[in-house]
PDB file of C-alpha atoms in Angstrom:
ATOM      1  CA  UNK A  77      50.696  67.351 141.522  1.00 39.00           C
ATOM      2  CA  UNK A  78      47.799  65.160 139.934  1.00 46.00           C
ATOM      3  CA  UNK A  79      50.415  65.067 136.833  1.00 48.00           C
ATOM      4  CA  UNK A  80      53.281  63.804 139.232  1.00 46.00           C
ATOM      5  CA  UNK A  81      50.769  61.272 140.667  1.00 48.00           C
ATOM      6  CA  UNK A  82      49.808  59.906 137.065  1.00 67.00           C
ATOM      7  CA  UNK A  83      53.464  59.420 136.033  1.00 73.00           C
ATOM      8  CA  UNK A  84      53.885  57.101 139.402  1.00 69.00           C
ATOM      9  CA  UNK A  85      51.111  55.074 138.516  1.00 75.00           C
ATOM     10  CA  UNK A  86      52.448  54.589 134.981  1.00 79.00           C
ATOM     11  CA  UNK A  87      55.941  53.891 135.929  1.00 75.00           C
ATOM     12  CA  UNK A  88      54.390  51.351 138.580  1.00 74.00           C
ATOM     13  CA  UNK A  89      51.741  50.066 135.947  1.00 79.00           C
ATOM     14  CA  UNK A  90      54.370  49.453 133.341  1.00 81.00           C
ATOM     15  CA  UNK A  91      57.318  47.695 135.156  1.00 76.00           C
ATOM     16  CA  UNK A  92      54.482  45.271 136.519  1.00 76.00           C
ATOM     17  CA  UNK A  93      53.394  44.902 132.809  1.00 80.00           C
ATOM     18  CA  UNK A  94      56.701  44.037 132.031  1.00 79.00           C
ATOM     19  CA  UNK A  95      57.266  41.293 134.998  1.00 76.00           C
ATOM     20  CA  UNK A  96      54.493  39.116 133.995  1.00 78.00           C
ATOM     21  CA  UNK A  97      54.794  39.536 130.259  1.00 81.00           C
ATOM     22  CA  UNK A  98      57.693  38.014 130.612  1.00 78.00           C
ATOM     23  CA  UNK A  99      56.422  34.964 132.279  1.00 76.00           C
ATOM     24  CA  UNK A 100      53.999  35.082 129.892  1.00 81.00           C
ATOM     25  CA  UNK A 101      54.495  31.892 126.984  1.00 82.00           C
ATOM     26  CA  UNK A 102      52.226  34.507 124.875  1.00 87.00           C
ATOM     27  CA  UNK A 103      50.241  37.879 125.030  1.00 87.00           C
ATOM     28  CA  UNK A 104      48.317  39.401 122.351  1.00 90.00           C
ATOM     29  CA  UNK A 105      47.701  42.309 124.852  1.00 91.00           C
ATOM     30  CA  UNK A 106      48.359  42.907 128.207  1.00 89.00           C
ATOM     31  CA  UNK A 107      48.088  46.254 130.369  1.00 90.00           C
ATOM     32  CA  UNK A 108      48.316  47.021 134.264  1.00 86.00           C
ATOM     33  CA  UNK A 109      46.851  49.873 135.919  1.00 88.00           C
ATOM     34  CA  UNK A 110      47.963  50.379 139.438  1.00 83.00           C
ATOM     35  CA  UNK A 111      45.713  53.043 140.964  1.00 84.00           C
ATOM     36  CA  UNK A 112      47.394  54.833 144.010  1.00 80.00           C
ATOM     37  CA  UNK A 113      50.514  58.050 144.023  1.00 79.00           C
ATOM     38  CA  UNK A 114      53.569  58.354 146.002  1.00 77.00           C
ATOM     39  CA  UNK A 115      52.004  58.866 149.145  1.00 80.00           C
ATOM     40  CA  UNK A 116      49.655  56.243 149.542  1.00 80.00           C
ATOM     41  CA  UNK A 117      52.839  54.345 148.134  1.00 76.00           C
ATOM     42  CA  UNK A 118      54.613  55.306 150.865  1.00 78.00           C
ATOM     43  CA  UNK A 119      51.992  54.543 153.412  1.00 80.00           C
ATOM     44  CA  UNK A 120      51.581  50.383 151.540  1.00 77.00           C
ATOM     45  CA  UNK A 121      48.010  51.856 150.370  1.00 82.00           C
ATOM     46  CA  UNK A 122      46.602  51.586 146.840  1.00 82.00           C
ATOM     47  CA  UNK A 123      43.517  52.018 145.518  1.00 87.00           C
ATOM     48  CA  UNK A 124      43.227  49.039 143.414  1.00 85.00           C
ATOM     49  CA  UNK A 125      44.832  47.370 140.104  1.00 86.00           C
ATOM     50  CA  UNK A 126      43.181  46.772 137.107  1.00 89.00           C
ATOM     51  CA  UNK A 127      44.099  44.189 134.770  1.00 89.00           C
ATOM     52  CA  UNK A 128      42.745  43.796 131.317  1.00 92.00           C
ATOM     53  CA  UNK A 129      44.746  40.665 129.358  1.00 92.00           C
ATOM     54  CA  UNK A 130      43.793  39.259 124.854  1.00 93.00           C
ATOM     55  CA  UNK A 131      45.234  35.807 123.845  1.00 92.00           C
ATOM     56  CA  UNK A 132      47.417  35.174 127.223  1.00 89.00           C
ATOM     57  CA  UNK A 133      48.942  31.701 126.916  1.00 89.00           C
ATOM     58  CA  UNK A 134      50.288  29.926 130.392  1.00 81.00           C
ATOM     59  CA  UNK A 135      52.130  26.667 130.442  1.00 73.00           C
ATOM     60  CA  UNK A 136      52.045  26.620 126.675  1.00 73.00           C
ATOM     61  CA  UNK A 137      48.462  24.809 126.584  1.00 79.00           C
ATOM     62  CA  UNK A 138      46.225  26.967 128.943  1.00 84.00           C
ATOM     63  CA  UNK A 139      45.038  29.910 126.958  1.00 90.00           C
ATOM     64  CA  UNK A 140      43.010  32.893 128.194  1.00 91.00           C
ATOM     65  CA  UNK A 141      41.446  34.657 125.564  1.00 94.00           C
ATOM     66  CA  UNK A 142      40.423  37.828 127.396  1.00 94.00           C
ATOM     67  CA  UNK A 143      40.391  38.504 130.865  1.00 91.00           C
ATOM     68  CA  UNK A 144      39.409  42.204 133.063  1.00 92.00           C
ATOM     69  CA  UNK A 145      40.171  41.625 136.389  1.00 90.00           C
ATOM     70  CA  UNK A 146      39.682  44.895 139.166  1.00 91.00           C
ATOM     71  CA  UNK A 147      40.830  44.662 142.989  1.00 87.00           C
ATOM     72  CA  UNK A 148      39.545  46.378 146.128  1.00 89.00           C
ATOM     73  CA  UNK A 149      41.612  49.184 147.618  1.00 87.00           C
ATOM     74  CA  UNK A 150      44.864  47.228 148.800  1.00 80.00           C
ATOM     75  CA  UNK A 151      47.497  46.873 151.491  1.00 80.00           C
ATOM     76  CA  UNK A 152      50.599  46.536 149.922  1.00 75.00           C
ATOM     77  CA  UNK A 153      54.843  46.307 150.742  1.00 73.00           C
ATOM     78  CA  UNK A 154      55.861  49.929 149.524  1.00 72.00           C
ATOM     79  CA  UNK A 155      59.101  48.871 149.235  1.00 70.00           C
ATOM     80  CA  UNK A 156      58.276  45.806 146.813  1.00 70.00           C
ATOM     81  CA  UNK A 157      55.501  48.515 144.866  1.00 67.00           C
ATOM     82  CA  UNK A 158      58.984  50.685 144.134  1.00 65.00           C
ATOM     83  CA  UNK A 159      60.040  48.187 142.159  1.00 66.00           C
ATOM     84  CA  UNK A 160      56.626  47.382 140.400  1.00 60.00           C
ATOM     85  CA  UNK A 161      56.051  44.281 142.378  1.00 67.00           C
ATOM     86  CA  UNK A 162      52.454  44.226 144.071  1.00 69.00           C
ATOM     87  CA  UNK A 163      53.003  41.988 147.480  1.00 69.00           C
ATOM     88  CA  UNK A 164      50.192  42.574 149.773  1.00 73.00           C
ATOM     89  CA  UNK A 165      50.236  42.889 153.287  1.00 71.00           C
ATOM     90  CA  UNK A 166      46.675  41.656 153.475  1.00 77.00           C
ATOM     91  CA  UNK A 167      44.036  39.633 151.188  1.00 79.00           C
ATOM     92  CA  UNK A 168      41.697  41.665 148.976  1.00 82.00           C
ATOM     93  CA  UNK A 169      39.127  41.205 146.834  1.00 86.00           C
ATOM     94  CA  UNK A 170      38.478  40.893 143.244  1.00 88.00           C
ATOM     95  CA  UNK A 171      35.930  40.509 140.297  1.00 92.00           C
ATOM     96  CA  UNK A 172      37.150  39.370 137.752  1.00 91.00           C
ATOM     97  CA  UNK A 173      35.562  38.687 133.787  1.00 94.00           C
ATOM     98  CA  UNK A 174      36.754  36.127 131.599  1.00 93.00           C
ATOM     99  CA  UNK A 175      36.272  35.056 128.546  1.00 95.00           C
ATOM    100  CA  UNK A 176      37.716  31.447 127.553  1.00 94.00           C
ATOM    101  CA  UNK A 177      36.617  29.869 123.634  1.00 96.00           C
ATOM    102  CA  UNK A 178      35.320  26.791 122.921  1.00 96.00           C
ATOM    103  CA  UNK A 179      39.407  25.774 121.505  1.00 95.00           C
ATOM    104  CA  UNK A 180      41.196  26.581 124.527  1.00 93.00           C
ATOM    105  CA  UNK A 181      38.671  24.800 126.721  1.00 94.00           C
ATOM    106  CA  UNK A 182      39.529  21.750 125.109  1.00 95.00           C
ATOM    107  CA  UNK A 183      43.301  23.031 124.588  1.00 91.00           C
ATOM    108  CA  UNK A 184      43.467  23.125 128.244  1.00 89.00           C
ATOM    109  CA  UNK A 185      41.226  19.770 129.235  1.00 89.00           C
ATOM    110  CA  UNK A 186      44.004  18.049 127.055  1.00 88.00           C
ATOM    111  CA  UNK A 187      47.027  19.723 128.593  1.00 85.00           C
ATOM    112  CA  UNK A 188      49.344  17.558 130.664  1.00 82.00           C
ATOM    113  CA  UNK A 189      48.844  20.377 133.282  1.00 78.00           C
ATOM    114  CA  UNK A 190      44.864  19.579 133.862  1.00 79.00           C
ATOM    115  CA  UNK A 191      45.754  15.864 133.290  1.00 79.00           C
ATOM    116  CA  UNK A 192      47.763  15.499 135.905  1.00 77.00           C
ATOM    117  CA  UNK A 193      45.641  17.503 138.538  1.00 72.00           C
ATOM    118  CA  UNK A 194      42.369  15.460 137.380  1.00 74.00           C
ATOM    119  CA  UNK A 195      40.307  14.285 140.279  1.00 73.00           C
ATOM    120  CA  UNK A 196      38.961  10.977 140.940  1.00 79.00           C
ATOM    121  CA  UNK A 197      35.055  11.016 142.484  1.00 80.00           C
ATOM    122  CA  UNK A 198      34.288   8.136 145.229  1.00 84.00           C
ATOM    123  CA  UNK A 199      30.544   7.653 145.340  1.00 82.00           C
ATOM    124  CA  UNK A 200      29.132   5.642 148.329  1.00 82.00           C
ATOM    125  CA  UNK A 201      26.272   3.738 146.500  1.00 82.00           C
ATOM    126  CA  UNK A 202      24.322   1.582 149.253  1.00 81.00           C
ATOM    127  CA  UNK A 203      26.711   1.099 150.916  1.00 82.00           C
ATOM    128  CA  UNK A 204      29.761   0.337 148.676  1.00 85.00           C
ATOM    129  CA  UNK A 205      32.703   2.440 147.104  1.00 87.00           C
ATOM    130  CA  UNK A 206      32.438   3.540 143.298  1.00 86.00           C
ATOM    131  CA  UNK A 207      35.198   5.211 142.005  1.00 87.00           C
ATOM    132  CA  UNK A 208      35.154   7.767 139.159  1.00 84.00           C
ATOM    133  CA  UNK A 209      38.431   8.397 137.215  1.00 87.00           C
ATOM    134  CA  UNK A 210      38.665  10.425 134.376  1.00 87.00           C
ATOM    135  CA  UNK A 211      40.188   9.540 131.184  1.00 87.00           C
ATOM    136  CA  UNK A 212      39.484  12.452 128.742  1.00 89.00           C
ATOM    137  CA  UNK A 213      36.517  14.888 128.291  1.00 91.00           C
ATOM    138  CA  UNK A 214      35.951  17.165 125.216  1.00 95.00           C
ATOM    139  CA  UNK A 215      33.797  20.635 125.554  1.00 95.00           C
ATOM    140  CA  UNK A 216      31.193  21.871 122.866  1.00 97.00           C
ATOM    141  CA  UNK A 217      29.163  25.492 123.120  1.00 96.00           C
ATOM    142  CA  UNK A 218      27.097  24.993 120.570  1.00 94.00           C
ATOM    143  CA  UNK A 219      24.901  28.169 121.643  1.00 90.00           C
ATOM    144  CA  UNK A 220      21.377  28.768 122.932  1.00 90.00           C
ATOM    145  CA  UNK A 221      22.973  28.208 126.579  1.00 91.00           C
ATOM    146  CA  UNK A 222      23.847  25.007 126.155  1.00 93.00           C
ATOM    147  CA  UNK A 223      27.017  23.271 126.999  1.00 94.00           C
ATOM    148  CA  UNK A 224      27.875  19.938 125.495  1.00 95.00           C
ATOM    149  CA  UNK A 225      30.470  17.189 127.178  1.00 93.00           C
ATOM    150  CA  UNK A 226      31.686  14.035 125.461  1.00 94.00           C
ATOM    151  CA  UNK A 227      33.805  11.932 127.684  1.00 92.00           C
ATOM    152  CA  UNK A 228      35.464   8.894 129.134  1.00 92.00           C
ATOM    153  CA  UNK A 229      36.166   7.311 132.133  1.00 89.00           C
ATOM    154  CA  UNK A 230      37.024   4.489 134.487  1.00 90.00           C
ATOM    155  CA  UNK A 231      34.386   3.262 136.574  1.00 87.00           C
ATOM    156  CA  UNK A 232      35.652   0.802 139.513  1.00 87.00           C
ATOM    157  CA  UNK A 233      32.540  -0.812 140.920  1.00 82.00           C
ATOM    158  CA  UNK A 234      32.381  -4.460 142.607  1.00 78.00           C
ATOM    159  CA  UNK A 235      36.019  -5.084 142.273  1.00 80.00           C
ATOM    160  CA  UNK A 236      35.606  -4.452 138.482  1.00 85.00           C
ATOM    161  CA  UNK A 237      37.237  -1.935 136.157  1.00 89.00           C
ATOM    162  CA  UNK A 238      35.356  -1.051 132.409  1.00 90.00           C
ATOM    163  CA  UNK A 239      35.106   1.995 130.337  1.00 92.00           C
ATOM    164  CA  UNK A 240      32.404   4.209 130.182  1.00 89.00           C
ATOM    165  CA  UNK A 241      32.109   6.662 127.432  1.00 93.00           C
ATOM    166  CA  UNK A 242      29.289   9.052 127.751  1.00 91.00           C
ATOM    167  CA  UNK A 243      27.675  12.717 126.293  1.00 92.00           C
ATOM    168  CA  UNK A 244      25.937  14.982 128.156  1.00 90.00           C
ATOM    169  CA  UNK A 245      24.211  18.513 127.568  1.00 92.00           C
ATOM    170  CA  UNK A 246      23.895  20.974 130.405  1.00 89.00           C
ATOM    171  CA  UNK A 247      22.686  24.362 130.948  1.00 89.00           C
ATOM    172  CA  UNK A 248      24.445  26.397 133.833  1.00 87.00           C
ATOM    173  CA  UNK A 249      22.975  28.109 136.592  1.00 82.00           C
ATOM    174  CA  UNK A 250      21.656  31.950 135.543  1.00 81.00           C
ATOM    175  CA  UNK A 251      19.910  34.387 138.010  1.00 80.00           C
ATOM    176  CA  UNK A 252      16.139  32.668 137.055  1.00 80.00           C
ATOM    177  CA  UNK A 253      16.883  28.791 137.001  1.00 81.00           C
ATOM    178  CA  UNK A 254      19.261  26.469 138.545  1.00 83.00           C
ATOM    179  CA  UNK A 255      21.860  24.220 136.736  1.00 83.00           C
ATOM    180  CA  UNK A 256      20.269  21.766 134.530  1.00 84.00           C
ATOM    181  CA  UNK A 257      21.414  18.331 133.329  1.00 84.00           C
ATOM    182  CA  UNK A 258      19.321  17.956 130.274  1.00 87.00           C
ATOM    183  CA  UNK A 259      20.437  14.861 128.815  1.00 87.00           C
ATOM    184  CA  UNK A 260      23.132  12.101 129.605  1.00 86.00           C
ATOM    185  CA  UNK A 261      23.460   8.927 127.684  1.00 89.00           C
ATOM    186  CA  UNK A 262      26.241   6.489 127.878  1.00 89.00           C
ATOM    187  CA  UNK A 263      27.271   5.446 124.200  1.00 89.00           C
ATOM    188  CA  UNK A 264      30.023   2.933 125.678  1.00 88.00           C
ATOM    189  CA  UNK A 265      30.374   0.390 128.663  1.00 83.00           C
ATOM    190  CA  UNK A 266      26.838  -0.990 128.809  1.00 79.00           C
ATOM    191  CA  UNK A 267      25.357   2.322 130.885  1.00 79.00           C
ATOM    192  CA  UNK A 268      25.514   2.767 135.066  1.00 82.00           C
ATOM    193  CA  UNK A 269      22.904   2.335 137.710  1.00 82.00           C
ATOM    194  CA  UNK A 270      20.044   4.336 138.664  1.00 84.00           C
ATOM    195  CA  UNK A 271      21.716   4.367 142.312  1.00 83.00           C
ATOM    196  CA  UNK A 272      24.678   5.546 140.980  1.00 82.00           C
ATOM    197  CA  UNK A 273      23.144   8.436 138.619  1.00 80.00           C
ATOM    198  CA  UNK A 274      21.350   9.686 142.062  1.00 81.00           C
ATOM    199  CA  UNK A 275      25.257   9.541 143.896  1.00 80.00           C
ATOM    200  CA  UNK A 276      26.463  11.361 141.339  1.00 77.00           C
ATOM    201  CA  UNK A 277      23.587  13.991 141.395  1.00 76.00           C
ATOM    202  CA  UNK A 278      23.660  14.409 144.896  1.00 77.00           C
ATOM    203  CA  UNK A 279      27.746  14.796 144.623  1.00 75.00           C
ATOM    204  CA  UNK A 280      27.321  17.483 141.795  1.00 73.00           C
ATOM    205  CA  UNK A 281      24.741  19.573 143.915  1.00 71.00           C
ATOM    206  CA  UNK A 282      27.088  19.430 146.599  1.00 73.00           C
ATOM    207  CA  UNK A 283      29.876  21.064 144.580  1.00 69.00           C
ATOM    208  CA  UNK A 284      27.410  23.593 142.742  1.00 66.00           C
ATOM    209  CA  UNK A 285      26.428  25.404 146.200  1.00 66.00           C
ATOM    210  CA  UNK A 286      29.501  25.694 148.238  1.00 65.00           C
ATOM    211  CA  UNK A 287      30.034  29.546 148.667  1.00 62.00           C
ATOM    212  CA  UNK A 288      33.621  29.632 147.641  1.00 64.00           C
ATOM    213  CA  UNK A 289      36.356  27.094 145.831  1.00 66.00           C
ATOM    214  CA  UNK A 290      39.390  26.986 146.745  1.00 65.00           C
ATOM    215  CA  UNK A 291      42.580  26.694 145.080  1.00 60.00           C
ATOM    216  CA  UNK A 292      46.168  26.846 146.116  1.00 56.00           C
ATOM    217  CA  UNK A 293      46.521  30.944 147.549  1.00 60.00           C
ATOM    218  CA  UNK A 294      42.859  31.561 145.666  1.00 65.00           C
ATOM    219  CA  UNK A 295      39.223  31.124 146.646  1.00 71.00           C
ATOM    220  CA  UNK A 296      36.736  32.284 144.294  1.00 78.00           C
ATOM    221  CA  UNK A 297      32.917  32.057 143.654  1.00 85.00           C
ATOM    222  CA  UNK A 298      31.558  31.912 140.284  1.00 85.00           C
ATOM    223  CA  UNK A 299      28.834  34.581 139.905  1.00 87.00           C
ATOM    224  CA  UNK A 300      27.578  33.906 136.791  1.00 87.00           C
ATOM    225  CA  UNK A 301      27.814  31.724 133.601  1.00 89.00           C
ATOM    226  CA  UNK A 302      27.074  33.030 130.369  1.00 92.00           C
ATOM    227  CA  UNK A 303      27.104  30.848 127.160  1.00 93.00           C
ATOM    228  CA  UNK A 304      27.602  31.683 124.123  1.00 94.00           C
ATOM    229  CA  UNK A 305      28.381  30.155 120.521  1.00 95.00           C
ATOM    230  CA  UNK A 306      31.922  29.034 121.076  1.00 96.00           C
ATOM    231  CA  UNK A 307      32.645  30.938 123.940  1.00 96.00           C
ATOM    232  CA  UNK A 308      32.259  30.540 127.576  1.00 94.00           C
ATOM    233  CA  UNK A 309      31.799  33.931 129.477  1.00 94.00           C
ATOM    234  CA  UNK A 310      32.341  33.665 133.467  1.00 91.00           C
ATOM    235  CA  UNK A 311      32.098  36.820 136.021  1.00 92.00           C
ATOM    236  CA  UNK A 312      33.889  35.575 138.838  1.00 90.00           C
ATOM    237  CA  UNK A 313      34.380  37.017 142.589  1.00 90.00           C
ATOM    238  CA  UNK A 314      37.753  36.007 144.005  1.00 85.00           C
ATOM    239  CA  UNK A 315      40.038  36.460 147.141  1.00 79.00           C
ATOM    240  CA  UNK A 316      43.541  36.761 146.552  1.00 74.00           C
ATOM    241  CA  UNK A 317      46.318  36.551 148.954  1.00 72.00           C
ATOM    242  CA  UNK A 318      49.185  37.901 146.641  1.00 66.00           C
ATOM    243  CA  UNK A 319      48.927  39.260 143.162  1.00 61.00           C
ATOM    244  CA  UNK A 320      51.494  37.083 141.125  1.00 53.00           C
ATOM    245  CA  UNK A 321      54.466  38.653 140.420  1.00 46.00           C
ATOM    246  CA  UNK A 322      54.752  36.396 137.707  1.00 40.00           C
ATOM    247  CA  UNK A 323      51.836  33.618 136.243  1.00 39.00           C
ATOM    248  CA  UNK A 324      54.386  31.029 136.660  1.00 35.00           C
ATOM    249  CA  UNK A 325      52.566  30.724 140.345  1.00 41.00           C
ATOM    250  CA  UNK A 326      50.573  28.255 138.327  1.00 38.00           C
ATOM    251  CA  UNK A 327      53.042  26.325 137.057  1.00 38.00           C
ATOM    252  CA  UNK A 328      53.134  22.213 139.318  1.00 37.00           C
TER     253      UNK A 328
END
């Protein structure tokens, strides 16, 4: 019976392999593990899915160069799972590693796909509107913690529009200190006010402790940053309404 149960599970991990891998622009490696037997099948039960992904390129820019992602036990359509599509009846739970380099950070900052959903920041500064809009940002890890930013962007103040090119070095949040801004210097655009560097502070510490973020069918809390030469190492705690049947979910 437990050998019955096994080949279930692989004919269920498999076919789901093979749906996204085809969405997939590219995949080094990619493997499924669907954790449940014809019973619990049957019943829309599983007891989780396990995803471990190397080199997994989405929307031709956006690269993921490894990510381990496990679920809580799960609700799920049997009906859909007999097909090796995971639809859940319910939302569940996930944590999730990933691991993204220094090149596809910036591979993905420059993509038309970030581009487009860039956000612009209003600031109330005494009293009047300063708007935010950036142009392009570039991401170094040079190690020791440390994450670099060089950037541009459009800074509306008093009816006026200039450039502002700046750098700044930062240190994430870890589990002894909280996020640190250890330098910022504006090398273009004759600098900003000390009013505004408090706005945009206060704005930054407001984003840095909300419990969740949201996006589209996902809300997810970053646990923990880890930096490393070249690498950026996240363990993140997500909620997910439906497991995509294919990554094209992220697609505009």
């Amino acid at each position: 019976m437990p050998d019955e149960h096994r080949l279930e599970e692989k004919f269920l991990s498999q076919e789901a392999e093979r749906r996204i891998s085809e969405k997939l622009d590219e995949a080094e490696k990619i493997e499924i593990d669907v954790q449940t037997d014809l019973l619990k099948i049957a019943q829309g039960q599983a007891d989780g899915v396990s995803v471990a992904g190397l080199g997994l390129v989405i929307q031709e820019d956006i690269r993921i160069q490894e990510i381990k992602l496990q679920t809580d036990s799960i609700s799920i359509n049997p009906f859909s799972a007999l097909f090796g599509q995971i639809e859940l009846n319910e939302p569940v739970n996930a944590i999730a590693r990933i691991i993204l380099t220094e090149v596809d950070i910036n591979r993905t900052l420059a993509s038309d796909f970030v581009r487009s959903r860039m956000q612009n920041f209003d600031f109330d500064v005494d009293g009047e509107i300063v708007s935010f809009e950036p142009e392009e940002i570039q991401v170094f890890l040079p190690g020791d913690g440390k994450i670099e930013c060089k950037g541009k962007v459009l800074l509306k103040e008093m009816g006026n529009t200039r450039l502002l090119a700046y750098t700044a070095i930062a240190r994430p949040r870890t589990h002894s200190q909280p996020a640190m801004l250890e330098s910022f210097n504006c090398t273009e655009g004759g600098g900003i006010s000390i009013e505004l560097v408090t706005a945009f502070m206060q704005k930054a510490k407001e984003l840095m402790n909300m419990p969740y973020l949201k996006w589209e069918d996902m809300a997810f809390n970053i646990k923990e940053i880890k930096v490393e030469k070249g690498s950026l190492i996240l363990l993140v705690e997500t909620q997910l309404k439906q497991i995509p049947s294919s990554l094209t979910e992220l697609s505009p």
